[in-house]
mmCIF file of C-alpha atoms in Angstrom:
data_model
loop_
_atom_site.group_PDB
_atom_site.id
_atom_site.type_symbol
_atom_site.label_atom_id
_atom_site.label_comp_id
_atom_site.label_asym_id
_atom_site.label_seq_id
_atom_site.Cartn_x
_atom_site.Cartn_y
_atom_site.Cartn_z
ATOM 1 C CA UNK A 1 20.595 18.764 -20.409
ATOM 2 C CA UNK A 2 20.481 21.912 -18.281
ATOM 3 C CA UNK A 3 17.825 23.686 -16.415
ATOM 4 C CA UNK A 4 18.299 26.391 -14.011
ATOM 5 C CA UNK A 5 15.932 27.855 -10.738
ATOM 6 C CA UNK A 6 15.269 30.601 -8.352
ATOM 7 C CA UNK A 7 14.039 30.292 -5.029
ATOM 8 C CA UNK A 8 10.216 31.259 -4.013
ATOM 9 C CA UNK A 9 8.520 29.473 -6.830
ATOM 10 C CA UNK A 10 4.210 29.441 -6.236
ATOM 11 C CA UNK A 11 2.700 26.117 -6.902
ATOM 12 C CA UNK A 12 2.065 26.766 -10.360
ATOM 13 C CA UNK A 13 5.635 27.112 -11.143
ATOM 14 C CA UNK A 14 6.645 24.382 -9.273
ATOM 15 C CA UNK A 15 4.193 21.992 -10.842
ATOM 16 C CA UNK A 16 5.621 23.075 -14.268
ATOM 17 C CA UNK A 17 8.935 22.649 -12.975
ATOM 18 C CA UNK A 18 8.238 18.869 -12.142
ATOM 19 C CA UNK A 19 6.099 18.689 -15.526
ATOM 20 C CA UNK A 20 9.054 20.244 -17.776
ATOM 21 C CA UNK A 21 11.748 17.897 -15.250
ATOM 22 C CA UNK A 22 10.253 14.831 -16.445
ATOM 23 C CA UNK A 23 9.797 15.526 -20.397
ATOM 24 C CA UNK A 24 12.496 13.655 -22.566
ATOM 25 C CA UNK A 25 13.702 12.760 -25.963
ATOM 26 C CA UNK A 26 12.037 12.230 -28.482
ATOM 27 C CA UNK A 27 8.991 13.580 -26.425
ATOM 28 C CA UNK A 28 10.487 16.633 -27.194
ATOM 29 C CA UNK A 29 13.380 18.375 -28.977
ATOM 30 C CA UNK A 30 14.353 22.191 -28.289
ATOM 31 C CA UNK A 31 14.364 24.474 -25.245
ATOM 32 C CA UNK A 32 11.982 25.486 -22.721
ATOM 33 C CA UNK A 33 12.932 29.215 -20.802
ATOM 34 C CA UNK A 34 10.567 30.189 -18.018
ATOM 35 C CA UNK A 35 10.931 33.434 -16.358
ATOM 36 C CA UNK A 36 8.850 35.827 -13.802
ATOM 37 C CA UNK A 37 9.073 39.414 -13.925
ATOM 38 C CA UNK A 38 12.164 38.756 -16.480
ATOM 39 C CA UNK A 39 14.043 36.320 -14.003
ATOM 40 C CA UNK A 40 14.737 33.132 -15.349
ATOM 41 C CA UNK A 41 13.146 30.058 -12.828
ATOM 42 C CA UNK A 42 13.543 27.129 -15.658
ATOM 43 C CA UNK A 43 15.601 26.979 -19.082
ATOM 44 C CA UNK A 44 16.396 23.532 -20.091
ATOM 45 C CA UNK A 45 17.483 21.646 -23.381
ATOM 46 C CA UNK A 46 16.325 18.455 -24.869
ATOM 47 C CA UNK A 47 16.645 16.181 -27.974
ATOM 48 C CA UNK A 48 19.468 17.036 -30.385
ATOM 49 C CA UNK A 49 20.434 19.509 -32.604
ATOM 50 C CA UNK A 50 21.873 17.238 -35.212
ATOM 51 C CA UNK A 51 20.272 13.732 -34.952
ATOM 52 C CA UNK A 52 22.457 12.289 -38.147
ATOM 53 C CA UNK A 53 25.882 13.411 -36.199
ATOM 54 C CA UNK A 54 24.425 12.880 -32.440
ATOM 55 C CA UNK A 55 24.704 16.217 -30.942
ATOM 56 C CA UNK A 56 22.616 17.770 -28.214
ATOM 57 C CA UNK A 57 20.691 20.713 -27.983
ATOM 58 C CA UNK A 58 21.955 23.280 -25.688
ATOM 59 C CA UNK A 59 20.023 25.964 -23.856
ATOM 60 C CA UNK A 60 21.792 28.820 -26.206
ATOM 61 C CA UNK A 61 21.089 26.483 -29.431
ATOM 62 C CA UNK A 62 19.893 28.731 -32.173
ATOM 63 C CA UNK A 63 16.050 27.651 -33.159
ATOM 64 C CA UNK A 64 13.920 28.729 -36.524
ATOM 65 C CA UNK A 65 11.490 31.247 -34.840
ATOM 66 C CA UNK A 66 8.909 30.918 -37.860
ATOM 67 C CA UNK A 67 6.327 33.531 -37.748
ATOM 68 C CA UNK A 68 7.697 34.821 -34.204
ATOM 69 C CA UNK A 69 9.361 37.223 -36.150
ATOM 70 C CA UNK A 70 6.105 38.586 -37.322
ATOM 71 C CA UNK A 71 6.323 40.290 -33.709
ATOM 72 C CA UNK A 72 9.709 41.591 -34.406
ATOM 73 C CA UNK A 73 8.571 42.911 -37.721
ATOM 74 C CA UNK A 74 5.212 44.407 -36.115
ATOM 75 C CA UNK A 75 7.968 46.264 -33.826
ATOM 76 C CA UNK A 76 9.615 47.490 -36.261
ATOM 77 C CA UNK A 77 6.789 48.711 -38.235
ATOM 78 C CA UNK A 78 5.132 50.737 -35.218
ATOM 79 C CA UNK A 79 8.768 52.400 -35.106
ATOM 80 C CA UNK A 80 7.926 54.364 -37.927
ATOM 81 C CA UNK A 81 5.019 55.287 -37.258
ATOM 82 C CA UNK A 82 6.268 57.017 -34.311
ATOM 83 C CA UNK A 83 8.572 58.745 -36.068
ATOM 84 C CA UNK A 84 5.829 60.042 -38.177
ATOM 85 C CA UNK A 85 7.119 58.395 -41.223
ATOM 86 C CA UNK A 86 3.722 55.937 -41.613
ATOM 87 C CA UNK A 87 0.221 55.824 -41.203
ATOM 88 C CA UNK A 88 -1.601 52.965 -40.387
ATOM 89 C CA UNK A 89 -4.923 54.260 -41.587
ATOM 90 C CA UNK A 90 -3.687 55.232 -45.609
ATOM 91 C CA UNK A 91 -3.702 53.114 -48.574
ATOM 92 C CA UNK A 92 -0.006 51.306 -49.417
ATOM 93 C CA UNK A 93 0.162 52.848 -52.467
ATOM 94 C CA UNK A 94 0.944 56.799 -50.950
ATOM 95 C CA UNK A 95 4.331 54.779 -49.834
ATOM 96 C CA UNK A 96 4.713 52.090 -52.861
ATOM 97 C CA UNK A 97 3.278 53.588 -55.967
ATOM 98 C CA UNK A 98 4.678 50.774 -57.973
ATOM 99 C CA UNK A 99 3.616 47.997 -56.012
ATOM 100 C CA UNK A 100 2.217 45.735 -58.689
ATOM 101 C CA UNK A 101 -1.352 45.394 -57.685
ATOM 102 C CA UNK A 102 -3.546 48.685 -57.785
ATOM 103 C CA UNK A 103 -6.205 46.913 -55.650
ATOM 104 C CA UNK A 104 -3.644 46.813 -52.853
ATOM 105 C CA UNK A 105 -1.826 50.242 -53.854
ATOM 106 C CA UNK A 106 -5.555 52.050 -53.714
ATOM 107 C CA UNK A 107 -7.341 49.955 -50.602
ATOM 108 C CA UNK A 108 -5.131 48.518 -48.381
ATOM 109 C CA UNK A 109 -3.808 49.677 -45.529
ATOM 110 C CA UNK A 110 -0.604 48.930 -42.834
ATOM 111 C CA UNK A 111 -2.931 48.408 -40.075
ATOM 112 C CA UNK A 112 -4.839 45.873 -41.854
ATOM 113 C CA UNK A 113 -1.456 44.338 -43.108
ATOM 114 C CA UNK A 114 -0.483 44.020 -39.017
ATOM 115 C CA UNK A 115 -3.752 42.438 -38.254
ATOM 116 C CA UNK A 116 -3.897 40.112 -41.372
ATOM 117 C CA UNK A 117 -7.273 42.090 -42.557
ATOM 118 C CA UNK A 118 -5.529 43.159 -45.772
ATOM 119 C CA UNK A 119 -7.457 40.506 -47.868
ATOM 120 C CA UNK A 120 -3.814 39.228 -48.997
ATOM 121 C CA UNK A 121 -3.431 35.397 -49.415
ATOM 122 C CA UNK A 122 -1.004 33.084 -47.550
ATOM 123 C CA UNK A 123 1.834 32.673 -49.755
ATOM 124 C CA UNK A 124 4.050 30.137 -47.870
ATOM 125 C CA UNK A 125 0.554 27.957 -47.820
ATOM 126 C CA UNK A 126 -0.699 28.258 -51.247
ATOM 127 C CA UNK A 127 2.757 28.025 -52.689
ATOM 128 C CA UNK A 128 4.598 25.950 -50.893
ATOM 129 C CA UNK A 129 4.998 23.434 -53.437
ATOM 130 C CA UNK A 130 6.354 26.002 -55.733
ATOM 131 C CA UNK A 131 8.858 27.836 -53.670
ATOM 132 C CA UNK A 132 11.453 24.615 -53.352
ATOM 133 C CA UNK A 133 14.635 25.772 -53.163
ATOM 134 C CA UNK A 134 15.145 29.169 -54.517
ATOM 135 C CA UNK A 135 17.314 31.860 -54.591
ATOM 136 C CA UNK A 136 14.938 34.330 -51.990
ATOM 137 C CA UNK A 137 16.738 36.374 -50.263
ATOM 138 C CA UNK A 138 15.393 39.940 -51.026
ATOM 139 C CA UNK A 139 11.800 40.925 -50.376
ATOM 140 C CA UNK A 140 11.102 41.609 -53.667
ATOM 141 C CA UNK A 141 12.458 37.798 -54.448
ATOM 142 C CA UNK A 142 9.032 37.041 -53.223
ATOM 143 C CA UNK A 143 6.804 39.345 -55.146
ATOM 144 C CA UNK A 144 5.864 36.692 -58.100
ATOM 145 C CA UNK A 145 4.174 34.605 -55.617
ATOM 146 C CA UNK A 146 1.339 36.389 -54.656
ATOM 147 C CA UNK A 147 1.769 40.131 -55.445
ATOM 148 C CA UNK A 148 -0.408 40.057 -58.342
ATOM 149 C CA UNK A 149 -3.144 37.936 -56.978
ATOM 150 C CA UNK A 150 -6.536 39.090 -56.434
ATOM 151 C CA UNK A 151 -7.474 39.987 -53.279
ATOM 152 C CA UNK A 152 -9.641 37.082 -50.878
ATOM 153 C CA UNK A 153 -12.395 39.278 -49.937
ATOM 154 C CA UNK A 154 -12.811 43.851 -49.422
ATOM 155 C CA UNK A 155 -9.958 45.025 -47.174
ATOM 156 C CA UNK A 156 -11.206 45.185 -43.648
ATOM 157 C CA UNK A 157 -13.993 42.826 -44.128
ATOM 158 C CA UNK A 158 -12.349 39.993 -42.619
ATOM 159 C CA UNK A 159 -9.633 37.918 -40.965
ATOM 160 C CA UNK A 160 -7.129 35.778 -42.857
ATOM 161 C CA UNK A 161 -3.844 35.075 -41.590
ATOM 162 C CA UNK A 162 -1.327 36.303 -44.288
ATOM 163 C CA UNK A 163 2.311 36.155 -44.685
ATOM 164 C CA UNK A 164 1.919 37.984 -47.982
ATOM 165 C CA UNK A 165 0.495 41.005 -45.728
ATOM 166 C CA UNK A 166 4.188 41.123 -43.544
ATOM 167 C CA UNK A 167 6.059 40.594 -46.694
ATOM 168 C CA UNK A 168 4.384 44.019 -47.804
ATOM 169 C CA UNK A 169 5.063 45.436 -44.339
ATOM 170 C CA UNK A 170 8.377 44.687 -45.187
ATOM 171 C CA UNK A 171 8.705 46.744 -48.304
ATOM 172 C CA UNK A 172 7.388 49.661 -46.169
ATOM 173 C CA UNK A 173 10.277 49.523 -43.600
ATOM 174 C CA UNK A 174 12.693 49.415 -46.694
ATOM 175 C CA UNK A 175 11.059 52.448 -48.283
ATOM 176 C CA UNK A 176 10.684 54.377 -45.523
ATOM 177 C CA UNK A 177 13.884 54.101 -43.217
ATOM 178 C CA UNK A 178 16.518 53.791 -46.253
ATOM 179 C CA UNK A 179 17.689 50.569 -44.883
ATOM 180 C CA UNK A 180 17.058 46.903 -46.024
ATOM 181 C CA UNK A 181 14.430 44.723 -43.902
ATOM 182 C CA UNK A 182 17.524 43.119 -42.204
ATOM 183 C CA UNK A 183 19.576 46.415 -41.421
ATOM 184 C CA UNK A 184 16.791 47.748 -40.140
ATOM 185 C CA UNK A 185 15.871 45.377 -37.578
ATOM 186 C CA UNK A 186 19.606 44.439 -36.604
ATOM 187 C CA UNK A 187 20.090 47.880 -35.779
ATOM 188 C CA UNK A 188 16.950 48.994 -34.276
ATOM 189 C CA UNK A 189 15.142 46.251 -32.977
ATOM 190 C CA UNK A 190 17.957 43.704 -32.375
ATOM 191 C CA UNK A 191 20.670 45.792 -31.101
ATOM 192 C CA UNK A 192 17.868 47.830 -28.589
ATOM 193 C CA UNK A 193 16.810 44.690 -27.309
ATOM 194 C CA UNK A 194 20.576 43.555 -26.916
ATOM 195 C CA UNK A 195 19.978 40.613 -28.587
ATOM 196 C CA UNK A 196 23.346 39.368 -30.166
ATOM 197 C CA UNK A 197 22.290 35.594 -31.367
ATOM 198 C CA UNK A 198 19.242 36.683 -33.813
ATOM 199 C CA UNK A 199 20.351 35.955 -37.136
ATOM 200 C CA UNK A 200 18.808 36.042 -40.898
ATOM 201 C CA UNK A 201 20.358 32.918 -41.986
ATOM 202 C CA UNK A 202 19.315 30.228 -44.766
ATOM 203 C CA UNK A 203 17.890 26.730 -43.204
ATOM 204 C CA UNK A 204 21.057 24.565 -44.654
ATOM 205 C CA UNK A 205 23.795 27.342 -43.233
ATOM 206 C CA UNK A 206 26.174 26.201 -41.340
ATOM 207 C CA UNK A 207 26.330 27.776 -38.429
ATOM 208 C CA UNK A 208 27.973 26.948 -34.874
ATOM 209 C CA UNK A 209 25.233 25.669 -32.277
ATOM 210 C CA UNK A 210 22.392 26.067 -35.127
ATOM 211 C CA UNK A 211 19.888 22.943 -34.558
ATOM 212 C CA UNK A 212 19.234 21.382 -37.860
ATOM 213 C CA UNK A 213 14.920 20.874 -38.656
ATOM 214 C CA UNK A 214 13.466 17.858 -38.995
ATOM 215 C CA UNK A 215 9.679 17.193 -40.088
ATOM 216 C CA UNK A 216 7.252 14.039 -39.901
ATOM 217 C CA UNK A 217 5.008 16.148 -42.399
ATOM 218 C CA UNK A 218 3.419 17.472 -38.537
ATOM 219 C CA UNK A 219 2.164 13.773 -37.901
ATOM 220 C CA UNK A 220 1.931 12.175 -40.851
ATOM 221 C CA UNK A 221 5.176 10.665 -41.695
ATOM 222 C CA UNK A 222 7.105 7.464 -38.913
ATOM 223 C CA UNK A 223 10.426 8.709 -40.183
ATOM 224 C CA UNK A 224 12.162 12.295 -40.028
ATOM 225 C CA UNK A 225 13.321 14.213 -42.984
ATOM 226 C CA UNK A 226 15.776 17.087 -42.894
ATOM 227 C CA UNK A 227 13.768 20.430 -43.690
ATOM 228 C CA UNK A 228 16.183 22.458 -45.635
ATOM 229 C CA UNK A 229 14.920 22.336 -49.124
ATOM 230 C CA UNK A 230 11.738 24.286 -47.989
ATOM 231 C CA UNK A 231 12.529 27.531 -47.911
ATOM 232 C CA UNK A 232 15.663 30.346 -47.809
ATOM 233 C CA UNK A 233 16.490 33.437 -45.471
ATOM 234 C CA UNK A 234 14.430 34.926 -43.000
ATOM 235 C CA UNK A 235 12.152 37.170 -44.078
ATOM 236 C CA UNK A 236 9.100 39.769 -42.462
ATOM 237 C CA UNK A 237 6.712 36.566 -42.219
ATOM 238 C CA UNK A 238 9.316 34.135 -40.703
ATOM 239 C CA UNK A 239 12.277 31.927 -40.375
ATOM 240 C CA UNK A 240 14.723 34.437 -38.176
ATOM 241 C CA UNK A 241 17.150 31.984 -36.095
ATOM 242 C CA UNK A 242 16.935 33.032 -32.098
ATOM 243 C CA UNK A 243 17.316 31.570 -28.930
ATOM 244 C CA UNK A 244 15.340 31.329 -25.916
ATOM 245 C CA UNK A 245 17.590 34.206 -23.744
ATOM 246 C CA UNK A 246 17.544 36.272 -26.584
ATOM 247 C CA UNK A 247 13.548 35.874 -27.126
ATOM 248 C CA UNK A 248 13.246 36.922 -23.568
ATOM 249 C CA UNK A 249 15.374 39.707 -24.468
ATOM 250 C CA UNK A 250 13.193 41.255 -27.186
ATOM 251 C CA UNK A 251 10.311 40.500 -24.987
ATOM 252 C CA UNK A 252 11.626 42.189 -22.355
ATOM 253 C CA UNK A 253 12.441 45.519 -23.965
ATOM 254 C CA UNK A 254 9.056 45.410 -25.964
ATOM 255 C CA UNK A 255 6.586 44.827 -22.739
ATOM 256 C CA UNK A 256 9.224 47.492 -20.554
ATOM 257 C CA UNK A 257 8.433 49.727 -23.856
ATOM 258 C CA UNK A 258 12.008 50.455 -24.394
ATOM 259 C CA UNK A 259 11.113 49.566 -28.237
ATOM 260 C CA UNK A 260 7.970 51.307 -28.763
ATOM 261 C CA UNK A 261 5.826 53.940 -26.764
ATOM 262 C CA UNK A 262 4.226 52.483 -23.595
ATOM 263 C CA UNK A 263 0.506 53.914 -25.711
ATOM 264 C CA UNK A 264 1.562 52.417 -28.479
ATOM 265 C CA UNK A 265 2.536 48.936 -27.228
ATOM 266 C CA UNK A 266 -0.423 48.613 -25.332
ATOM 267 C CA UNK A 267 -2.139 48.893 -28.818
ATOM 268 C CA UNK A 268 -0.536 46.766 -30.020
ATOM 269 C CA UNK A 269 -1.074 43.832 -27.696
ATOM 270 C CA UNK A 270 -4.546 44.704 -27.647
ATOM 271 C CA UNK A 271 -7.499 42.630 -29.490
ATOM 272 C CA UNK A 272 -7.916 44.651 -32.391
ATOM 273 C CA UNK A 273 -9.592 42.077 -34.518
ATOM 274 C CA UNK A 274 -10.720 38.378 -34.218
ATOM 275 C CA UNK A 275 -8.814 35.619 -34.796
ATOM 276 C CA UNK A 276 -9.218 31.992 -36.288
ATOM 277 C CA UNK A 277 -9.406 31.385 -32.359
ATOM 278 C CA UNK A 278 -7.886 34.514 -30.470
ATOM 279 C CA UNK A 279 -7.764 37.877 -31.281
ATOM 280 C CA UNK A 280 -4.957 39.742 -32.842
ATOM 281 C CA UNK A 281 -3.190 42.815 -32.574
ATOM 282 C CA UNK A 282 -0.139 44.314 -34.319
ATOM 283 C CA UNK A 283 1.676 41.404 -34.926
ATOM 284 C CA UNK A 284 0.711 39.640 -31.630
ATOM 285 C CA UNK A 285 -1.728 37.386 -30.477
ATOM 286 C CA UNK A 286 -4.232 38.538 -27.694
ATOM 287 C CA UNK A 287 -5.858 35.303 -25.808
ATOM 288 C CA UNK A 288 -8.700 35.898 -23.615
ATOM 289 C CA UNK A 289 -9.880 32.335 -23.590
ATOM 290 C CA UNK A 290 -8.988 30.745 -20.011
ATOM 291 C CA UNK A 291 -7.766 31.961 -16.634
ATOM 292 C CA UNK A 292 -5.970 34.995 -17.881
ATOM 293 C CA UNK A 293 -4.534 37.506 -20.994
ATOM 294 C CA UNK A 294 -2.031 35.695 -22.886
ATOM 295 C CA UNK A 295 -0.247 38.132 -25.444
ATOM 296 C CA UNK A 296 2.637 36.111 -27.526
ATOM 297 C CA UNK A 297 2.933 34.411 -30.859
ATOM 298 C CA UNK A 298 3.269 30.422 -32.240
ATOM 299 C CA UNK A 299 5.596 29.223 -35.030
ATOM 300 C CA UNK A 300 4.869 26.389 -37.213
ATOM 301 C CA UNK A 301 6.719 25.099 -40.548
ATOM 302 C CA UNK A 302 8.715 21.689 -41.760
ATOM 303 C CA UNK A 303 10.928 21.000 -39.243
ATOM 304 C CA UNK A 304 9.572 23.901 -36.429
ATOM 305 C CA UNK A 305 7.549 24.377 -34.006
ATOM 306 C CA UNK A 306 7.869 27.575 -31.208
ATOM 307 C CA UNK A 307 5.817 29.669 -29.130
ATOM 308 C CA UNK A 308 6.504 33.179 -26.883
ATOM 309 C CA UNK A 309 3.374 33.468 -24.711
ATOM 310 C CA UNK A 310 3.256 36.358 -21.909
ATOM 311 C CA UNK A 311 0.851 35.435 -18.971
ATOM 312 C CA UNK A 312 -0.180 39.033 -17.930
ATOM 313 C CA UNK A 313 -1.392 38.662 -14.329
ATOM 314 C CA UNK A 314 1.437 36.234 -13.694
ATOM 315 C CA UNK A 315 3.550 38.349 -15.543
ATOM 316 C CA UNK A 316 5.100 35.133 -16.899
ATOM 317 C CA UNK A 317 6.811 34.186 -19.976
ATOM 318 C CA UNK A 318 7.479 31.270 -21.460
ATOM 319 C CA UNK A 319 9.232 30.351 -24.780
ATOM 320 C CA UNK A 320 8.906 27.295 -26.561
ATOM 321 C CA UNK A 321 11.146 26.130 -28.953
ATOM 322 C CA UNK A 322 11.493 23.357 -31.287
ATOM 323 C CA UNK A 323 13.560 21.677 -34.200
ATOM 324 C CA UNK A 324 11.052 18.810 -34.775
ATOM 325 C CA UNK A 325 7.480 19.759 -35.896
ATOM 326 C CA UNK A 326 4.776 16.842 -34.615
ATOM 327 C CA UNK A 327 0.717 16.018 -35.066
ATOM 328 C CA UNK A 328 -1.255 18.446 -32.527
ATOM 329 C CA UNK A 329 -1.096 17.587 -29.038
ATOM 330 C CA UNK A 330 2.691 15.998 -29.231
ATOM 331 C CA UNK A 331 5.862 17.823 -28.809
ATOM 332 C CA UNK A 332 6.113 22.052 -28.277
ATOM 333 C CA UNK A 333 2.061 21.637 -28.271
ATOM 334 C CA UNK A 334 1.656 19.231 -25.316
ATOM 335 C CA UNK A 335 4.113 21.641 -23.477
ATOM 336 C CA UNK A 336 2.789 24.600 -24.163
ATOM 337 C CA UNK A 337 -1.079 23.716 -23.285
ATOM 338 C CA UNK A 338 0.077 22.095 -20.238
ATOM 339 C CA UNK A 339 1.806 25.425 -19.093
ATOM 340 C CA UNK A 340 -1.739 26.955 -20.345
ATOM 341 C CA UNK A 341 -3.559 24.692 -18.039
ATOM 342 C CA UNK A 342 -1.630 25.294 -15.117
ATOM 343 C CA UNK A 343 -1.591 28.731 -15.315
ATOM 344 C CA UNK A 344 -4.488 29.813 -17.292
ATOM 345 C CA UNK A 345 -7.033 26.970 -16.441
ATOM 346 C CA UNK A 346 -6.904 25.550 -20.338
ATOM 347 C CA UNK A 347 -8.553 22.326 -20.223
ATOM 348 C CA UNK A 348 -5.875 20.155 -22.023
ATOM 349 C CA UNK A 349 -7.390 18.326 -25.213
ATOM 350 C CA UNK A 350 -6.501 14.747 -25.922
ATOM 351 C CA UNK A 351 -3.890 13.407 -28.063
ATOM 352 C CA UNK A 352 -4.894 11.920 -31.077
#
């Protein structure tokens, strides 16, 4: 395992330091990066990438971001609207007249697809059991599963975390930049960033330093199970492969607003609606619970578990992530609310 420092650290980074020193296997598997003002004071690896063929995890070990990449397609959404090309504030249906619900054509909007107000269900929850393993690669691969559902309650009414919503952002970056979801972001998102390890691959590729996922059913199974019959390529909801350096990367360029405006970046990590328990932005989670503004996003699915959080006054990130999903309060979720306790004051709840 490696881990890496800087000199200088204030007692709250040192106490994390000792804290993340003293994790180990199978405590934990993945990589934790902690940086201040974008310099790196801890990155370190645990666990193993492969546990069937006994290989570590590395610090550069490529990790499913899960619904991370709902900040990276947020990013690229806000793109066009600078460019003039969308509006938040009109109805889907002046970009995608044949979308195949008129409810969402006539009354929904982008901004309330970004802040999961849209009224669109949860696909990868309600039809999980369905998807298996399929052939989804395209956005419109995903259309039968929840395109033509009815709406959960009047757009703009309420909160209800949706990866249908994203899945419709991402037919509005194809339609409006000429480019497929993936072109677009690997050439305006991932190569501004300079991230060069952020890949749309399936969960069963075989790929060189990829960890493999492996789920207990998030607590409710002794015994691991490899995760790759659950779902296929990344898509605008989830599942990009990343590391921690090039997560710092993106977050990097997006905070130094080298991706978006500086006015419209500060919009977007602002609370423009409530939460299930923080409030949300474009694409970004705005917590104003504890000690002090964190702005980031969490990833859960079989086999993953990740967080990006931003600590504003500290102006601290830390990145989470994880190859093993575990019941709350184990594994990336004991880290990360330790690091929120330290830093933030979060009183740390007890493990079940």
């Amino acid at each position: 395992m490696l881990s890496k420092f800087v000199c200088s650290q204030t007692v709250g980074e040192n106490r994390i330091i000792d804290y993340l020193e003293n994790i180990t296997y199978p405590e934990f598997s993945g990589v934790v990066l902690m940086a201040q003002k974008d310099s790196v004071f801890f990155e370190k690896a645990y666990g193993y990438a492969s546990l069937e063929y006994d290989v570590k995890n590395r610090v550069n070990t490529l990790f499913n971001t899960a619904s991370i990449t709902k900040t990276m397609t947020a990013v690229a959404a806000l793109q066009l609207v600078e460019k003039g090309l969308l509006d938040l504030e009109v109805p889907v249906g002046n970009y995608l007249p044949n979308y195949p619900n008129q409810t969402v054509r006539d009354s929904v909007t982008a901004h309330q697809l970004l802040t999961h107000t849209s009224g669109l269900n949860n696909f990868l929850v309600d039809e999980s059991q369905n998807m298996g393993k399929l052939d989804l690669v395209d956005i419109k691969d995903y259309l039968p599963f929840f395109a033509t559902k009815p709406l959960l309650f009047s757009p703009g009414s309420k909160y209800a975390y949706s990866a249908s919503g994203y899945m419709v952002i991402g037919l509005l970056i194809e339609k409006l930049s000429g480019l497929s979801y993936h072109q677009y972001l690997d050439e305006h998102v991932f190569a501004k960033a300079g991230m060069e390890n952020t890949l749309a691959i399936p969960l069963d590729s075989i790929v060189k330093n990829k960890a493999s996922g492996y789920t207990s059913y998030f607590g409710e199974s002794n015994t691991y199970s490899k995760n790759d019959t659950f779902l296929e390529m990344a898509n605008p909801a989830g599942f990009y492969y990343s590391n921690t350096e090039d997560l710092l990367k993106f977050f990097k360029a997006l905070k130094n607003y080298r991706l978006i405006s500086e006015s419209l970046t500060k919009k977007m990590m602002s609370p423009l609606v409530k939460g299930y328990y923080t409030n949300y932005g474009f694409g970004i989670s705005v917590d104003n619970r504890w000690g002090q503004t964190i702005v980031g996003h969490t990833g859960g699915w079989y086999g993953v578990q990740c967080e990006l959080m931003y600590f504003e006054k500290d102006e601290i990130t830390a990145i989470i992530l994880s190859n093993v999903d575990t019941a709350e309060g184990k594994g990336m979720n004991k880290i990360s609310n330790y690091i929120k306790h330290v830093l933030a004051n979060k009183t740390i709840p007890k493990s079940k």
